[in-house]
mmCIF file of C-alpha atoms and ligand atoms in Angstrom:
data_model
loop_
_atom_site.group_PDB
_atom_site.id
_atom_site.type_symbol
_atom_site.label_atom_id
_atom_site.label_comp_id
_atom_site.label_asym_id
_atom_site.label_seq_id
_atom_site.Cartn_x
_atom_site.Cartn_y
_atom_site.Cartn_z
ATOM 1 C CA UNK X 1 -5.730 8.412 -24.590
ATOM 2 C CA UNK X 2 -5.399 10.961 -21.834
ATOM 3 C CA UNK X 3 -7.510 14.053 -22.365
ATOM 4 C CA UNK X 4 -4.791 16.303 -21.033
ATOM 5 C CA UNK X 5 -6.265 19.677 -21.831
ATOM 6 C CA UNK X 6 -9.722 18.722 -20.529
ATOM 7 C CA UNK X 7 -8.154 17.349 -17.361
ATOM 8 C CA UNK X 8 -6.127 20.534 -16.949
ATOM 9 C CA UNK X 9 -9.149 22.825 -17.349
ATOM 10 C CA UNK X 10 -11.313 20.721 -15.044
ATOM 11 C CA UNK X 11 -8.603 20.873 -12.375
ATOM 12 C CA UNK X 12 -8.121 24.635 -12.877
ATOM 13 C CA UNK X 13 -11.846 25.241 -12.426
ATOM 14 C CA UNK X 14 -12.028 23.059 -9.328
ATOM 15 C CA UNK X 15 -8.981 24.847 -7.892
ATOM 16 C CA UNK X 16 -10.988 28.077 -7.944
ATOM 17 C CA UNK X 17 -13.231 26.420 -5.356
ATOM 18 C CA UNK X 18 -10.413 25.258 -3.075
ATOM 19 C CA UNK X 19 -11.388 25.758 0.562
ATOM 20 C CA UNK X 20 -7.984 26.578 1.986
ATOM 21 C CA UNK X 21 -8.420 29.348 4.578
ATOM 22 C CA UNK X 22 -5.735 27.838 6.859
ATOM 23 C CA UNK X 23 -2.859 27.091 4.489
ATOM 24 C CA UNK X 24 -3.835 29.376 1.600
ATOM 25 C CA UNK X 25 -2.367 26.581 -0.551
ATOM 26 C CA UNK X 26 -4.922 26.023 -3.288
ATOM 27 C CA UNK X 27 -4.919 22.716 -5.139
ATOM 28 C CA UNK X 28 -7.013 21.506 -8.058
ATOM 29 C CA UNK X 29 -7.148 17.943 -9.353
ATOM 30 C CA UNK X 30 -8.953 16.003 -12.033
ATOM 31 C CA UNK X 31 -9.057 12.278 -12.732
ATOM 32 C CA UNK X 32 -9.837 10.478 -15.967
ATOM 33 C CA UNK X 33 -11.485 7.092 -15.651
ATOM 34 C CA UNK X 34 -11.489 4.178 -18.135
ATOM 35 C CA UNK X 35 -14.802 5.345 -19.636
ATOM 36 C CA UNK X 36 -13.117 8.630 -20.560
ATOM 37 C CA UNK X 37 -15.156 10.561 -17.999
ATOM 38 C CA UNK X 38 -13.428 13.239 -15.951
ATOM 39 C CA UNK X 39 -14.095 14.173 -12.328
ATOM 40 C CA UNK X 40 -12.566 17.126 -10.524
ATOM 41 C CA UNK X 41 -11.785 18.077 -6.942
ATOM 42 C CA UNK X 42 -10.185 20.754 -4.806
ATOM 43 C CA UNK X 43 -8.656 20.629 -1.361
ATOM 44 C CA UNK X 44 -11.121 21.056 1.497
ATOM 45 C CA UNK X 45 -9.539 22.147 4.763
ATOM 46 C CA UNK X 46 -10.967 22.058 8.261
ATOM 47 C CA UNK X 47 -10.420 24.015 11.477
ATOM 48 C CA UNK X 48 -9.513 20.618 12.903
ATOM 49 C CA UNK X 49 -6.532 20.488 10.546
ATOM 50 C CA UNK X 50 -6.067 16.727 10.282
ATOM 51 C CA UNK X 51 -9.547 16.357 8.785
ATOM 52 C CA UNK X 52 -8.466 18.231 5.654
ATOM 53 C CA UNK X 53 -8.969 16.322 2.413
ATOM 54 C CA UNK X 54 -6.618 16.783 -0.546
ATOM 55 C CA UNK X 55 -7.861 17.701 -4.014
ATOM 56 C CA UNK X 56 -6.797 14.344 -5.503
ATOM 57 C CA UNK X 57 -8.880 12.376 -3.023
ATOM 58 C CA UNK X 58 -11.910 14.614 -3.505
ATOM 59 C CA UNK X 59 -11.621 14.009 -7.274
ATOM 60 C CA UNK X 60 -11.260 10.216 -7.090
ATOM 61 C CA UNK X 61 -14.092 9.979 -4.551
ATOM 62 C CA UNK X 62 -16.345 11.873 -6.973
ATOM 63 C CA UNK X 63 -15.499 9.251 -9.622
ATOM 64 C CA UNK X 64 -16.238 6.367 -7.271
ATOM 65 C CA UNK X 65 -19.529 7.942 -6.225
ATOM 66 C CA UNK X 66 -20.463 8.142 -9.916
ATOM 67 C CA UNK X 67 -19.829 4.393 -10.274
ATOM 68 C CA UNK X 68 -16.389 4.443 -11.937
ATOM 69 C CA UNK X 69 -13.494 2.485 -10.489
ATOM 70 C CA UNK X 70 -10.763 2.301 -13.161
ATOM 71 C CA UNK X 71 -8.381 5.219 -12.963
ATOM 72 C CA UNK X 72 -6.216 6.047 -15.986
ATOM 73 C CA UNK X 73 -4.867 9.538 -15.336
ATOM 74 C CA UNK X 74 -4.677 12.409 -12.878
ATOM 75 C CA UNK X 75 -3.788 16.078 -13.184
ATOM 76 C CA UNK X 76 -2.839 17.950 -10.031
ATOM 77 C CA UNK X 77 -2.323 21.706 -10.133
ATOM 78 C CA UNK X 78 -0.444 23.832 -7.621
ATOM 79 C CA UNK X 79 0.905 27.345 -7.917
ATOM 80 C CA UNK X 80 4.460 26.251 -7.068
ATOM 81 C CA UNK X 81 7.813 25.714 -8.754
ATOM 82 C CA UNK X 82 8.278 22.876 -9.271
ATOM 83 C CA UNK X 83 4.646 21.738 -9.565
ATOM 84 C CA UNK X 84 3.845 19.586 -6.500
ATOM 85 C CA UNK X 85 3.290 15.854 -6.662
ATOM 86 C CA UNK X 86 0.505 14.057 -4.767
ATOM 87 C CA UNK X 87 1.088 13.432 -1.049
ATOM 88 C CA UNK X 88 1.677 9.912 0.236
ATOM 89 C CA UNK X 89 -1.899 9.426 1.432
ATOM 90 C CA UNK X 90 -3.283 10.379 -1.982
ATOM 91 C CA UNK X 91 -0.816 8.091 -3.771
ATOM 92 C CA UNK X 92 -2.107 5.193 -1.688
ATOM 93 C CA UNK X 93 -5.777 6.039 -2.282
ATOM 94 C CA UNK X 94 -5.252 6.472 -6.042
ATOM 95 C CA UNK X 95 -3.236 3.220 -6.235
ATOM 96 C CA UNK X 96 -6.330 1.232 -5.253
ATOM 97 C CA UNK X 97 -8.015 2.261 -8.515
ATOM 98 C CA UNK X 98 -5.120 2.397 -11.007
ATOM 99 C CA UNK X 99 -1.522 1.504 -10.154
ATOM 100 C CA UNK X 100 -0.566 2.236 -13.759
ATOM 101 C CA UNK X 101 -2.313 5.601 -13.892
ATOM 102 C CA UNK X 102 -0.345 8.509 -15.270
ATOM 103 C CA UNK X 103 0.130 11.403 -12.855
ATOM 104 C CA UNK X 104 0.518 14.799 -14.494
ATOM 105 C CA UNK X 105 1.867 17.574 -12.277
ATOM 106 C CA UNK X 106 1.035 21.085 -13.352
ATOM 107 C CA UNK X 107 1.462 24.695 -12.377
ATOM 108 C CA UNK X 108 -0.947 27.405 -13.479
ATOM 109 C CA UNK X 109 0.678 27.527 -16.915
ATOM 110 C CA UNK X 110 0.325 23.847 -17.754
ATOM 111 C CA UNK X 111 1.680 20.348 -17.216
ATOM 112 C CA UNK X 112 5.294 20.408 -16.034
ATOM 113 C CA UNK X 113 6.149 16.787 -15.399
ATOM 114 C CA UNK X 114 4.644 13.323 -15.385
ATOM 115 C CA UNK X 115 5.131 9.957 -13.712
ATOM 116 C CA UNK X 116 3.469 6.560 -13.388
ATOM 117 C CA UNK X 117 1.705 6.108 -10.072
ATOM 118 C CA UNK X 118 3.592 2.840 -9.455
ATOM 119 C CA UNK X 119 6.861 4.740 -9.731
ATOM 120 C CA UNK X 120 5.642 7.310 -7.198
ATOM 121 C CA UNK X 121 4.564 4.525 -4.820
ATOM 122 C CA UNK X 122 7.080 1.715 -5.271
ATOM 123 C CA UNK X 123 6.068 -1.550 -3.627
ATOM 124 C CA UNK X 124 2.578 -0.146 -3.062
ATOM 125 C CA UNK X 125 -0.039 -2.108 -1.142
ATOM 126 C CA UNK X 126 -3.217 -2.790 -3.068
ATOM 127 C CA UNK X 127 -6.244 -5.035 -3.598
ATOM 128 C CA UNK X 128 -4.032 -7.866 -4.904
ATOM 129 C CA UNK X 129 -2.244 -8.072 -1.571
ATOM 130 C CA UNK X 130 -5.539 -8.583 0.249
ATOM 131 C CA UNK X 131 -6.654 -11.228 -2.257
ATOM 132 C CA UNK X 132 -3.411 -13.142 -1.714
ATOM 133 C CA UNK X 133 -4.135 -13.224 2.006
ATOM 134 C CA UNK X 134 -7.651 -14.612 1.647
ATOM 135 C CA UNK X 135 -8.197 -18.154 2.943
ATOM 136 C CA UNK X 136 -10.718 -20.406 1.182
ATOM 137 C CA UNK X 137 -14.033 -20.711 3.091
HETATM 138 N N1 LIG J 201 -2.873 19.244 -0.585
HETATM 139 C C1 LIG J 201 -3.560 18.687 -1.641
HETATM 140 O O1 LIG J 201 -4.713 19.039 -1.909
HETATM 141 N N2 LIG J 201 -2.927 17.736 -2.367
HETATM 142 C C2 LIG J 201 -1.667 17.281 -2.140
HETATM 143 O O2 LIG J 201 -1.211 16.350 -2.801
HETATM 144 C C3 LIG J 201 -0.841 17.912 -1.108
HETATM 145 C C4 LIG J 201 -1.535 18.870 -0.218
HETATM 146 C C5 LIG J 201 -3.551 20.262 0.219
HETATM 147 C C6 LIG J 201 -3.915 19.843 1.609
HETATM 148 C C7 LIG J 201 -3.948 21.162 2.334
HETATM 149 O O3 LIG J 201 -5.212 21.756 2.157
HETATM 150 C C8 LIG J 201 -2.918 22.009 1.623
HETATM 151 O O4 LIG J 201 -2.698 21.375 0.372
HETATM 152 C C9 LIG J 201 -1.599 22.155 2.355
HETATM 153 O O5 LIG J 201 -1.089 20.925 2.714
#
């Protein structure tokens, strides 16, 4: 069961901490892992722009650092109409930990739309592809 309102509030709180002095585009994200635990993140920009990290990746990396690897759901919050969906790089990073995860896209009022990660990243490349390529020792 996705804890939608907890995910939403965790992402809203993290969004308050977005470090976005260059784009002024503040993003909050929260992930729910198989244990039920929730981890949040915000975007962290850098004067060397390409080093910026999106909110979704900050959130999933927090989960991994806490020892959780099975992703079940994500909320991403932007102050836009329509609510933004995760960028391609974040889709790929999230896919590693839960191709079937549910992605909930929200604005400041609440969740506006939802999709399965595998539908947002059709034909995605993941751990299974590497396993298939492994030769026996
Ligand atoms: N951003 C995210 O945090 N998540 C996304 O899925 C898309 C973009 C951030 C990165 C950057 O700080 C700002 O939004 C503008 O691209």
